[in-house]
Coordinates of C-alpha atoms and ligand atoms in Angstrom, one line a residue:
M1 CA -2.7 -11.2 32.5
T2 CA -5.8 -13.3 31.5
S3 CA -4.5 -15.2 28.8
S4 CA -2.5 -15.3 25.8
A5 CA -3.4 -13.0 22.6
T6 CA -2.1 -12.5 18.9
A7 CA -2.9 -10.3 16.9
E8 CA -2.1 -9.2 12.9
A9 CA -0.9 -6.3 11.5
H10 CA 0.0 -5.0 8.1
P11 CA 2.9 -2.8 6.7
N12 CA 1.9 0.5 5.1
I13 CA 3.7 2.2 2.5
A14 CA 4.3 5.9 2.8
L15 CA 3.2 8.4 -0.3
V16 CA 4.7 11.1 1.5
K17 CA 7.7 9.5 3.7
Y18 CA 8.6 10.1 7.4
W19 CA 12.6 10.6 7.3
G20 CA 14.1 12.6 10.1
K21 CA 13.0 12.7 14.0
E22 CA 12.8 15.8 16.0
D23 CA 12.6 13.7 19.2
D24 CA 14.5 10.6 19.4
V25 CA 13.2 9.3 22.7
L26 CA 9.6 9.7 22.0
N27 CA 10.1 8.9 18.1
I28 CA 8.6 12.1 17.1
P29 CA 9.0 12.7 13.7
S30 CA 10.1 16.2 12.0
S31 CA 7.6 16.2 9.0
P32 CA 4.2 14.8 8.2
S33 CA 3.6 11.7 6.5
L34 CA 0.8 9.7 4.9
S35 CA 0.4 6.2 4.0
L36 CA -1.9 3.6 2.5
T37 CA -1.6 0.0 4.7
I38 CA -1.7 -2.9 2.7
D39 CA -2.8 -6.4 2.7
R40 CA -1.2 -10.1 1.8
L41 CA 2.1 -9.0 3.7
S42 CA 1.6 -9.3 7.4
A43 CA 3.1 -9.8 10.8
H44 CA 1.2 -12.5 13.3
T45 CA 2.5 -11.9 17.0
R46 CA 1.4 -13.6 20.4
V47 CA 2.0 -12.4 23.6
L48 CA 2.0 -14.7 26.2
P49 CA 2.6 -15.3 30.2
G50 CA 6.1 -15.9 31.6
S51 CA 9.4 -15.5 30.2
D52 CA 10.5 -12.2 28.6
S53 CA 12.1 -13.8 25.5
F54 CA 11.2 -12.6 22.2
L55 CA 10.9 -15.2 19.2
L56 CA 11.1 -14.0 15.6
N57 CA 10.2 -16.1 12.8
G58 CA 11.2 -18.9 14.9
E59 CA 14.6 -17.5 16.1
L60 CA 15.4 -16.2 19.7
V61 CA 16.2 -12.8 18.9
Q62 CA 17.8 -10.0 21.2
D63 CA 16.2 -6.8 19.5
P64 CA 17.0 -3.7 21.4
K65 CA 14.2 -1.9 20.1
T66 CA 11.8 -4.3 21.3
R67 CA 13.6 -4.9 24.8
A68 CA 13.6 -1.2 25.4
W69 CA 9.7 -0.8 24.0
T70 CA 8.8 -3.7 26.5
D71 CA 10.8 -2.6 29.4
R72 CA 8.8 0.6 28.8
I73 CA 5.1 -0.4 28.5
R74 CA 5.9 -2.9 31.6
R75 CA 7.0 0.0 33.5
E76 CA 4.5 2.6 32.6
L77 CA 1.6 0.4 32.9
H78 CA 2.9 -2.1 35.3
L79 CA 2.7 -4.8 34.0
P80 CA 4.6 -8.2 34.5
A81 CA 6.8 -9.9 32.2
F82 CA 5.4 -11.7 29.1
G83 CA 7.1 -13.4 26.2
I84 CA 6.6 -12.5 22.2
E85 CA 6.5 -15.0 19.6
S86 CA 6.5 -13.3 16.4
S87 CA 5.9 -14.3 12.4
T88 CA 6.2 -12.5 9.4
N89 CA 5.5 -14.1 5.7
F90 CA 8.1 -11.0 4.2
P91 CA 11.8 -10.7 4.7
V92 CA 12.4 -8.8 7.7
G93 CA 14.7 -5.4 7.9
S94 CA 14.8 -5.2 4.4
G95 CA 12.6 -1.9 3.7
L96 CA 9.5 -3.9 4.0
A97 CA 8.0 -2.2 6.6
S98 CA 8.5 -5.4 9.1
S99 CA 8.9 -2.8 12.1
A100 CA 5.7 -1.0 11.4
A101 CA 3.3 -4.3 11.0
G102 CA 5.4 -5.9 13.9
F103 CA 5.0 -3.2 16.6
A104 CA 1.3 -2.2 15.4
A105 CA 0.8 -6.5 15.8
L106 CA 2.6 -6.4 19.2
V107 CA 0.6 -3.6 21.2
T108 CA -2.6 -4.9 19.5
A109 CA -1.6 -8.5 21.1
V110 CA -0.3 -6.9 24.9
D111 CA -3.4 -4.5 25.0
S112 CA -6.1 -7.3 24.2
A113 CA -3.8 -10.1 26.5
F114 CA -3.9 -7.4 29.3
E115 CA -7.4 -6.7 28.5
L116 CA -6.1 -2.6 28.8
G117 CA -8.9 -1.3 26.5
M118 CA -6.6 1.4 25.0
S119 CA -8.1 3.6 22.0
D120 CA -7.0 3.3 18.6
A121 CA -5.0 6.5 19.0
E122 CA -3.5 5.1 22.5
R123 CA -2.2 1.5 20.4
S124 CA -1.0 4.0 18.0
R125 CA 0.9 6.1 20.4
W126 CA 2.8 3.1 21.7
A127 CA 3.5 1.5 18.4
R128 CA 5.0 4.9 17.4
L129 CA 7.4 4.6 20.5
G130 CA 8.5 1.5 19.0
S131 CA 9.0 2.6 15.6
A132 CA 7.2 5.7 14.3
S133 CA 6.2 4.1 11.0
A134 CA 3.9 1.5 13.0
A135 CA 1.6 4.2 14.3
R136 CA 0.1 4.2 11.0
S137 CA -0.4 0.5 10.8
I138 CA -2.7 0.4 13.3
F139 CA -5.5 1.7 10.8
G140 CA -6.4 0.4 7.4
G141 CA -6.6 2.3 4.4
F142 CA -4.7 5.8 4.4
C143 CA -3.6 7.3 7.2
A144 CA -1.6 10.5 8.2
L145 CA 1.1 10.7 11.1
E146 CA 1.9 14.7 12.1
P147 CA 4.1 16.1 14.5
R148 CA 2.1 18.5 16.6
D149 CA 3.3 20.6 19.8
G150 CA 6.1 18.5 20.9
D151 CA 3.6 15.2 20.5
C152 CA 2.3 13.4 17.5
E153 CA -1.1 12.9 15.9
T154 CA -2.2 9.9 13.8
S155 CA -5.2 10.4 11.7
A156 CA -7.4 7.5 9.7
L157 CA -7.9 9.7 6.8
F158 CA -9.9 7.0 4.5
G159 CA -10.8 3.5 5.0
R160 CA -9.9 0.6 2.6
S161 CA -12.8 1.1 0.6
H162 CA -12.5 4.6 -0.1
W163 CA -10.1 3.6 -3.4
D164 CA -9.4 0.3 -5.0
L165 CA -5.9 0.6 -5.5
E166 CA -3.6 -2.0 -6.0
V167 CA 0.2 -2.5 -4.8
V168 CA 2.8 -4.6 -6.4
V169 CA 5.8 -5.3 -4.1
A170 CA 8.7 -6.2 -6.3
V171 CA 11.1 -8.0 -3.9
T172 CA 15.0 -7.5 -5.1
S173 CA 17.0 -8.9 -2.0
R174 CA 15.9 -10.6 0.9
R175 CA 19.2 -9.5 3.1
R176 CA 18.8 -7.3 6.2
K177 CA 19.8 -3.7 5.0
P178 CA 23.1 -2.6 6.5
V179 CA 21.8 0.7 8.2
S180 CA 18.6 0.5 9.9
S181 CA 16.3 3.2 9.3
T182 CA 16.5 4.3 13.2
E183 CA 20.2 4.8 12.1
G184 CA 20.0 6.5 8.9
M185 CA 17.9 9.1 9.8
V186 CA 20.5 10.3 12.6
R187 CA 22.9 10.1 9.9
C188 CA 21.4 12.1 7.6
K189 CA 20.2 15.0 9.8
E190 CA 23.8 15.1 10.9
T191 CA 25.5 15.0 8.0
S192 CA 23.0 15.3 4.6
P193 CA 23.2 19.0 3.2
Y194 CA 19.9 18.4 1.9
F195 CA 18.2 17.6 5.3
A196 CA 16.5 20.8 6.0
S197 CA 15.0 21.5 2.4
W198 CA 13.8 17.8 2.6
L199 CA 11.8 18.4 5.6
Q200 CA 10.3 21.6 4.1
S201 CA 9.5 19.5 0.7
C202 CA 7.5 17.2 2.8
G203 CA 5.3 20.0 4.5
E204 CA 4.1 20.8 0.9
D205 CA 4.2 17.1 -0.4
F206 CA 1.8 16.6 2.5
A207 CA -0.3 19.3 1.8
A208 CA -0.8 18.6 -1.7
M209 CA -0.8 15.1 -1.2
R210 CA -4.1 15.1 1.3
P211 CA -6.6 16.3 -1.1
A212 CA -5.5 14.6 -3.7
V213 CA -6.2 11.5 -2.2
A214 CA -9.4 12.9 -1.2
S215 CA -10.2 13.3 -5.0
K216 CA -8.4 10.1 -6.2
D217 CA -6.5 11.9 -8.5
F218 CA -3.9 9.1 -9.4
E219 CA -1.6 11.3 -11.5
H220 CA -1.5 13.9 -9.2
V221 CA -0.8 11.5 -6.3
G222 CA 1.4 9.3 -8.1
E223 CA 3.6 12.7 -9.0
I224 CA 3.7 13.8 -5.5
A225 CA 4.9 10.3 -4.3
E226 CA 7.7 9.9 -6.9
S227 CA 9.4 13.0 -6.1
N228 CA 8.8 12.5 -2.3
C229 CA 10.3 9.4 -2.7
L230 CA 13.3 10.4 -4.9
R231 CA 14.1 13.4 -2.7
M232 CA 14.4 11.0 0.4
H233 CA 16.7 8.7 -1.3
A234 CA 18.8 12.1 -2.3
V235 CA 18.8 13.0 1.1
M236 CA 20.0 9.7 2.1
M237 CA 22.8 9.6 -1.1
G238 CA 24.2 13.1 0.1
A239 CA 24.7 11.9 3.8
V240 CA 28.4 11.1 4.9
P241 CA 29.0 8.4 4.4
P242 CA 26.7 8.0 1.7
L243 CA 23.5 5.6 2.2
V244 CA 22.5 3.7 -0.8
Y245 CA 19.7 1.6 -0.2
W246 CA 18.9 0.4 -3.9
N247 CA 20.6 -2.1 -6.0
A248 CA 20.5 -2.4 -9.9
T249 CA 17.3 -4.2 -10.2
T250 CA 15.8 -1.3 -8.1
L251 CA 16.8 0.6 -10.9
A252 CA 15.6 -1.9 -13.3
V253 CA 12.2 -2.0 -12.3
I254 CA 11.8 1.6 -12.3
D255 CA 12.8 1.9 -15.8
S256 CA 10.1 -0.9 -16.7
L257 CA 7.5 1.0 -14.8
V258 CA 8.3 4.1 -16.7
L259 CA 7.8 2.3 -19.8
L260 CA 4.8 0.5 -18.5
R261 CA 3.6 4.4 -18.1
E262 CA 4.6 5.5 -21.3
A263 CA 2.4 2.5 -22.9
G264 CA -0.7 3.7 -21.1
I265 CA -1.0 1.9 -17.8
R266 CA -1.6 3.9 -14.8
V267 CA 1.1 3.3 -12.5
F268 CA 3.8 4.9 -10.2
Y269 CA 6.4 3.8 -7.6
T270 CA 8.0 4.3 -4.1
I271 CA 10.8 2.8 -2.3
D272 CA 11.6 3.1 1.1
A273 CA 15.0 2.5 3.3
G274 CA 15.8 -0.7 1.3
P275 CA 16.0 -2.2 -2.3
Q276 CA 12.3 -3.0 -2.8
V277 CA 9.9 -1.3 -5.4
K278 CA 6.4 -0.7 -4.4
A279 CA 4.5 -0.1 -7.8
V280 CA 1.0 1.6 -7.1
C281 CA -1.6 0.6 -9.9
A282 CA -4.9 2.1 -11.0
D283 CA -7.6 0.6 -13.3
G284 CA -7.3 -3.2 -11.8
S285 CA -3.7 -3.4 -13.6
G286 CA -2.3 -5.3 -10.8
A287 CA -2.1 -8.5 -12.0
F288 CA -0.6 -7.6 -15.2
V289 CA 2.2 -5.2 -13.6
R290 CA 3.0 -8.1 -11.1
E291 CA 3.7 -10.4 -14.4
R292 CA 5.6 -7.8 -16.1
L293 CA 7.8 -7.3 -13.0
R294 CA 8.7 -11.0 -12.5
K295 CA 10.1 -10.9 -15.7
V296 CA 12.8 -8.3 -14.6
P297 CA 16.0 -10.2 -14.1
G298 CA 16.8 -9.9 -10.1
V299 CA 13.4 -9.7 -9.2
L300 CA 13.0 -12.6 -6.6
E301 CA 8.9 -12.2 -6.1
A302 CA 6.3 -9.7 -7.0
V303 CA 3.5 -9.7 -4.6
L304 CA 0.1 -8.1 -5.7
C305 CA -1.6 -6.5 -2.5
R306 CA -4.6 -4.2 -2.2
V307 CA -5.6 -1.9 0.5
G308 CA -5.4 -3.7 4.0
E309 CA -6.8 -3.4 7.1
G310 CA -5.9 -2.1 10.5
A311 CA -3.9 -4.2 13.4
R312 CA -6.4 -6.7 14.9
V313 CA -6.7 -9.5 17.6
K314 CA -6.8 -13.1 15.9
G315 CA -7.5 -15.2 18.9
N316 CA -5.4 -16.4 21.6
Ligands
LIG1 C1 11.5 5.0 4.6 O1 9.4 3.8 10.8 O2 11.6 2.2 10.6 O3 10.0 3.5 5.9 O4 11.2 5.4 14.4 O5 13.3 4.8 13.8 O6 11.9 3.3 13.9 P1 12.0 4.2 13.2 O7 11.9 4.3 12.1 P2 10.8 3.6 10.8 O8 11.2 4.6 9.6 C2 10.4 4.5 8.4 C3 11.0 5.1 7.2 C4 10.5 4.9 5.8 C5 9.4 5.9 5.4 C6 8.0 6.0 5.8 O9 7.5 4.5 6.2 O10 7.4 6.8 6.3

């Protein structure tokens, strides 16, 4: 290790979701997904020589996923022990894609600290081994993640300047979710009667989403994204025991976005494995939508984001 290195990465918001794995060890999704990386929310991760401790937002943590990942990369690339110091400016483990930003920043910092010279595709593969959605946060703008022949391919579809969308992230709880995404996916695959049809509809949604994003057809992108999100939550709710990631405020936010849309504001919503709502806005209406969402009782914070950059090194 030549020196310490720090990297920054952002969460990405899936417009067509990944929910279900074909291979748990290699972390290969069962269906293709498509996301946009946002700015403003970020993980800063520093990798430094010495002890193999993991400090997350100032606290020493034992995280089995991070431990398994560091053991694996050290073993495969013959690296010495290294410590990790990571901080986020948003709540972790609550459906805001902290593991996506976290693993994308981590592999970028490891690559720089050990001068490994990884390509974007290699960093994306390593990020995926930590958390599959992290493969997409290596890239800015719009990104696709597709299972292919027992492996997985990530493609940077369009850069951040392709479309000046805004995303308002409405935080409705800062609590850690009781069931992680990894565990939730296993439960859905094993018990939800809707799982097989969910995978089929993801393939169709992905095929329709790509050209809709290419042609910046906001209404069509919104229709596909909302239906894909609601179907994923239907699969979750159909699991045994059921997985309900929403709270009452989640529904209140959806309600106010539907009212805004009826009033002519071009906006759609999507929700990941947690109670937070992400409102995607066209026409520069993000600030207006944020003010509206701030007033919804139960909303703790509403953050206005734009389409963001991929993971990058920020120094030592
Ligand atoms: C609902 O990537 O966090 O946000 O691969 O097990 O770490 P693991 O899961 P993770 O799941 C993300 C699920 C999602 C949808 C998405 O981002 O595509």
